CSV table of C-alpha atoms in Angstrom, one decimal:
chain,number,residue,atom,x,y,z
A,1,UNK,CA,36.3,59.3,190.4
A,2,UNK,CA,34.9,61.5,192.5
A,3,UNK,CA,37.4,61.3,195.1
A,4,UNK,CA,37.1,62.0,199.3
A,5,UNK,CA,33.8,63.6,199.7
A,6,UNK,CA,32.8,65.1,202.7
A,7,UNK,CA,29.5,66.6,204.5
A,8,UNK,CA,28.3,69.1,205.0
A,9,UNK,CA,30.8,71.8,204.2
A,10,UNK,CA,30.0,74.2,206.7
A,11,UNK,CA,28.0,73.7,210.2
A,12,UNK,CA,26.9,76.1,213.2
A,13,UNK,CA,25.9,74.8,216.2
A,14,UNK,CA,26.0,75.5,219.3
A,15,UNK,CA,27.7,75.0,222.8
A,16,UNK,CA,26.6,71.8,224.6
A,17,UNK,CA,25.1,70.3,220.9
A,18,UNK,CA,26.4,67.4,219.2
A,19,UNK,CA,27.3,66.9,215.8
A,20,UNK,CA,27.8,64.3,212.8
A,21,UNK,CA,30.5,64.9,209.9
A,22,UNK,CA,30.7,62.3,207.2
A,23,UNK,CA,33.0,61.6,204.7
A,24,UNK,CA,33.1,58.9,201.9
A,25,UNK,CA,36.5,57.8,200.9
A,26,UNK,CA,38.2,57.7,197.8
A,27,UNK,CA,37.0,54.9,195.6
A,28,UNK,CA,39.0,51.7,196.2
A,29,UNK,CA,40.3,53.2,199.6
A,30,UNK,CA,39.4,51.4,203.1
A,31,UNK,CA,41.4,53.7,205.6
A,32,UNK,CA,40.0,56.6,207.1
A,33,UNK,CA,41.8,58.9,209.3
A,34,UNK,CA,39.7,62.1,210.5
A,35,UNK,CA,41.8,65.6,211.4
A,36,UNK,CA,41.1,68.9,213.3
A,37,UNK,CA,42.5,71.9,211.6
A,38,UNK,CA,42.5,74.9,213.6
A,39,UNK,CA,42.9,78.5,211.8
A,40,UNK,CA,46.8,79.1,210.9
A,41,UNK,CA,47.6,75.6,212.4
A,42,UNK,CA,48.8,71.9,211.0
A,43,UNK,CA,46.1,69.4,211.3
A,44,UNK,CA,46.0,67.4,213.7
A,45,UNK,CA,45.5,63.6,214.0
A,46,UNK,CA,42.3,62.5,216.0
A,47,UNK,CA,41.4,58.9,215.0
A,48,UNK,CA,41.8,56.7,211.8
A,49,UNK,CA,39.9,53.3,210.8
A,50,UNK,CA,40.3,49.9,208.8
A,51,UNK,CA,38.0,47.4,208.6
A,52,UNK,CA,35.7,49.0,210.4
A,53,UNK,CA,37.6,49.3,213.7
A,54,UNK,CA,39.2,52.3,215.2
A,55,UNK,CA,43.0,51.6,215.1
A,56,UNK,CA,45.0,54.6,215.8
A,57,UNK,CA,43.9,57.6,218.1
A,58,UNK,CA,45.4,61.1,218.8
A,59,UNK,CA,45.2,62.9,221.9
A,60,UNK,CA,41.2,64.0,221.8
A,61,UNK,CA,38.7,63.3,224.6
A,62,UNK,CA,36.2,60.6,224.3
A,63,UNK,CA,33.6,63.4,223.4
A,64,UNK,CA,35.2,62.4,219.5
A,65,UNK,CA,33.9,59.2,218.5
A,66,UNK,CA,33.5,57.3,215.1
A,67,UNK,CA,32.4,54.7,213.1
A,68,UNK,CA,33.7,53.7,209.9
A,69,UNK,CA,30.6,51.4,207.8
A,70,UNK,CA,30.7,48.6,205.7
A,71,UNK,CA,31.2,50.6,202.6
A,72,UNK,CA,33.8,52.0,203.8
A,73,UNK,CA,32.3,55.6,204.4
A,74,UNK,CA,32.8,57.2,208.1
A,75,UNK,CA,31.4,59.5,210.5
A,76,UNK,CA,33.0,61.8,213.3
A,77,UNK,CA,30.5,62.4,216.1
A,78,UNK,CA,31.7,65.3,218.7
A,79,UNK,CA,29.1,65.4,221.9
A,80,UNK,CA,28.8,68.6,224.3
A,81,UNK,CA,30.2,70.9,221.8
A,82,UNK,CA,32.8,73.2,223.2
A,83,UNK,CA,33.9,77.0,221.1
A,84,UNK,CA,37.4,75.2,220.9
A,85,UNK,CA,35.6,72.2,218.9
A,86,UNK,CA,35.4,75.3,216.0
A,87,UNK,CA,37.8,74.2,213.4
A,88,UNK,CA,38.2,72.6,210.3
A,89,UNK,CA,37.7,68.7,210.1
A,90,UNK,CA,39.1,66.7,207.8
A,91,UNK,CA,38.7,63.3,206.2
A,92,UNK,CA,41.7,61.4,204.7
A,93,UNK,CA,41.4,58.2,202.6
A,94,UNK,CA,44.2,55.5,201.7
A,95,UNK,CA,44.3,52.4,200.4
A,96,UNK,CA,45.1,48.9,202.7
A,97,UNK,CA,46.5,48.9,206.0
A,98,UNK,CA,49.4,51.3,205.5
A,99,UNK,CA,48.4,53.7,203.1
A,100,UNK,CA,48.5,56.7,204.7
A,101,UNK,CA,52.5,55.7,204.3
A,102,UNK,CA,52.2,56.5,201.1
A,103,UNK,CA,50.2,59.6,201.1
A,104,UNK,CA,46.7,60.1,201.6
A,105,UNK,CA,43.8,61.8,200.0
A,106,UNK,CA,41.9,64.2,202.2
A,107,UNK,CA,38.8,65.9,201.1
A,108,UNK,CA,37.7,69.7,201.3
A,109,UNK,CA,36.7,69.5,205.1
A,110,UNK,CA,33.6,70.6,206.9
A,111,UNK,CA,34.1,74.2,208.8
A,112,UNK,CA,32.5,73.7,212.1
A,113,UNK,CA,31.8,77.0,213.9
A,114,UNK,CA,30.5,76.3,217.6
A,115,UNK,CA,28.8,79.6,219.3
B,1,UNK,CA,55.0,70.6,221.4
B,2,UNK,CA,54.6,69.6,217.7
B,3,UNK,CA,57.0,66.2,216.7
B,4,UNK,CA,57.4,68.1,213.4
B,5,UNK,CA,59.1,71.9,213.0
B,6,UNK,CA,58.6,73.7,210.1
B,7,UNK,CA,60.3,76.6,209.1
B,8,UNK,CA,60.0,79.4,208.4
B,9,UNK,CA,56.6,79.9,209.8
B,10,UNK,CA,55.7,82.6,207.0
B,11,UNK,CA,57.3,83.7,203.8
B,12,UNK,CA,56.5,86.4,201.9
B,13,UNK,CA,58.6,86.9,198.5
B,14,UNK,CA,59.2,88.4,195.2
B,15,UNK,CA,58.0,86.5,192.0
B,16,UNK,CA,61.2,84.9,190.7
B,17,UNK,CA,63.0,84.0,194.0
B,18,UNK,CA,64.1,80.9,195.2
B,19,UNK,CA,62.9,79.8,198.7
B,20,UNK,CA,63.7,76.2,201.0
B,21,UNK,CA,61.1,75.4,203.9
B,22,UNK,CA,62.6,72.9,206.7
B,23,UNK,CA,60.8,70.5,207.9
B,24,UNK,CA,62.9,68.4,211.3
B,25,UNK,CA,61.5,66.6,214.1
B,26,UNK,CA,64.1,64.1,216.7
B,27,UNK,CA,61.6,60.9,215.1
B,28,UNK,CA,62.7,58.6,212.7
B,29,UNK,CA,59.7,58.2,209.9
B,30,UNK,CA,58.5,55.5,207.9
B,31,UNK,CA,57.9,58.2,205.2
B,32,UNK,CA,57.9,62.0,205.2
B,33,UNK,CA,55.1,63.9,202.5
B,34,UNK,CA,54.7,67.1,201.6
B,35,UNK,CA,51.1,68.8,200.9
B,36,UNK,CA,49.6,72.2,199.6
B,37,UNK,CA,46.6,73.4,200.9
B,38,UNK,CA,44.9,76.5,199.5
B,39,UNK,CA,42.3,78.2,201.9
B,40,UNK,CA,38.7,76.6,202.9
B,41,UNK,CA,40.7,73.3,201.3
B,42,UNK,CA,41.6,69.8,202.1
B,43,UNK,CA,45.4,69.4,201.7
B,44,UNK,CA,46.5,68.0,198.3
B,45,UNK,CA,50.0,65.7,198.5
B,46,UNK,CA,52.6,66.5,196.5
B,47,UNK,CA,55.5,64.4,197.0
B,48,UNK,CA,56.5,61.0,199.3
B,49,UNK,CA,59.5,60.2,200.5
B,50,UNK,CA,60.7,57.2,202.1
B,51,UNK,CA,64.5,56.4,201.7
B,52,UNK,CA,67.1,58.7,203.9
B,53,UNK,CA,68.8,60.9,201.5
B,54,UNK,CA,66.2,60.8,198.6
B,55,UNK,CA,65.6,63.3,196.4
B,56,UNK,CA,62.7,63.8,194.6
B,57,UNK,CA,61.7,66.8,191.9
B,58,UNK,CA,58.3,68.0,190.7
B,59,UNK,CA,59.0,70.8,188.4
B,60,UNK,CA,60.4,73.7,190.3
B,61,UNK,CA,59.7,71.8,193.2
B,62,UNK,CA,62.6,69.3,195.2
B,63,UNK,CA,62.2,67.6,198.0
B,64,UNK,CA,64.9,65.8,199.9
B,65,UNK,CA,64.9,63.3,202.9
B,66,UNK,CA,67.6,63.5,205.6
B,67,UNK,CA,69.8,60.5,205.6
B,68,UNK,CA,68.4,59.6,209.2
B,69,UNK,CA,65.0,60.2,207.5
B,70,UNK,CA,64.3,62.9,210.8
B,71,UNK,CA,64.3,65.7,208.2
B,72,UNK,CA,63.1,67.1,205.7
B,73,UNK,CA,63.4,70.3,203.1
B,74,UNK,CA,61.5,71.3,199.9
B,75,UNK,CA,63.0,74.0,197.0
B,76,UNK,CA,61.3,76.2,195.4
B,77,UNK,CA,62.9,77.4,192.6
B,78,UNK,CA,61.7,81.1,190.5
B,79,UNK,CA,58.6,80.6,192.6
B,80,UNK,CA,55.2,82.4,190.7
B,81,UNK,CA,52.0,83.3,192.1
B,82,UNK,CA,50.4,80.4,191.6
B,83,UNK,CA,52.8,78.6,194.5
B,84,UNK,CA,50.9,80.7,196.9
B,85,UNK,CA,49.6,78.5,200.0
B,86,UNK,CA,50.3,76.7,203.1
B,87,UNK,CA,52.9,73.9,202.7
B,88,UNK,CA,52.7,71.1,205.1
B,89,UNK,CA,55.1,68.4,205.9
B,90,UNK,CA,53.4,65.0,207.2
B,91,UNK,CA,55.6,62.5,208.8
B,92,UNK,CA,54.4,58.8,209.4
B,93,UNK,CA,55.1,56.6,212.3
B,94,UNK,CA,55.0,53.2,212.2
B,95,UNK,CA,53.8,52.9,208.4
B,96,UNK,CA,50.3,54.6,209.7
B,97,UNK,CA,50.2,57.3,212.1
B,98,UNK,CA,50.2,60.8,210.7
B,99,UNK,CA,52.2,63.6,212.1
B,100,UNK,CA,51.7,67.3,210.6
B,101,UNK,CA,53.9,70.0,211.2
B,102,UNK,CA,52.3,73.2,211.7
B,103,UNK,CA,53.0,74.8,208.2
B,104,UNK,CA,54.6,77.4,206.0
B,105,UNK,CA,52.3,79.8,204.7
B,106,UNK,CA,54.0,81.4,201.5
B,107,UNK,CA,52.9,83.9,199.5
B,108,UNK,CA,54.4,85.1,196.3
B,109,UNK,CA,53.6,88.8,195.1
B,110,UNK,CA,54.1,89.0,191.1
């Protein structure tokens, strides 16, 4: 099992660029839930997905959008890049509608450096 | 303002000690979990709880729930080297909205 695998591991872009993360769950997991870790801080919650459809969302502009795909796999688009977009994103997979209520498996994040 | 405290924000200690991290918020959760995350990776889950007052143990490592299930502490005990990281406390809303505190970043010096 190959567990939550996420791409690519490190990114540099820059300010005003946009940018795709992806991230395959977990095998047998259908919730997604994508995270913005900044240095020294908790992560913290942007969006999460089941059955395709965006069902929870934290407190992040509309320049974070998703998609989660058939297969289950997801992607985190950021447009017009901002130097506070520079953190580390995360990917958490779960199983069924309320798995993350019993834990959730997040992979090794993509460090996203915006100059 | 985070929904979840954690303290202490840092802890630095002897091999051998014992050490508690807090983990309180004014929210009831449907669960509380604990994770370890070592640096450049995702956070791994340790332990969930999801009855007030439950106490769980993981070798050295206990975790209890508050009875109002707003709090949280994990224990430590004769912590080594190799507990070294950043411990987060994740509490759920609602059975599927994650809340993060923002860490304890413990290191122990052999």
């Amino acid at each position: 099992d190959a567990g939550v695998t996420q791409s690519p591991t490190h990114l540099i872009k820059t300010r005003g660029q946009q940018v795709t993360l992806r991230c395959s769950p977990k095998s047998g997991h259908d919730t997604v839930s994508w995270y913005q870790q900044a240095l020294g801080q908790g992560p913290q919650f942007i969006f999460q997905y089941y059955e395709e459809e965006e069902r929870q969302r934290g407190n992040f502009p509309d320049r974070f959008s998703g998609h989660q795909f058939p297969n289950y796999s997801s992607e985190l688009n950021v447009n017009a890049l901002l130097l506070g977009d520079s953190a580390l994103y995360l990917c958490a997979s779960s199983p069924g509608e309320q798995g993350p209520w019993r834990g959730a498996f997040f992979g090794q994040g993509t460090r996203l450096t915006v100059v | 303002t985070q929904l979840l405290e954690q303290s202490p924000q840092f802890l630095s200690i002897q091999e051998g000690e014992n050490l508690t991290v807090y983990c309180n918020s004014s929210s009831v959760f449907s669960s509380l979990q604990w994770y370890r995350q070592e640096p450049g990776e995702g956070p791994v889950l340790l332990v969930t709880v999801v009855t007030g007052g439950e106490v769980k143990k993981l070798k050295r490592l206990t975790f209890q729930f508050g009875d109002a299930r707003k709090d949280s502490s994990l224990h430590i005990t004769a912590a080594q080297p190799g507990d070294t990281g950043l411990y987060l406390c994740a509490g759920v809303h609602n059975f599927n909205k994650f809340y993060f505190g923002s860490g304890t970043k413990l290191n122990v010096k052999p």
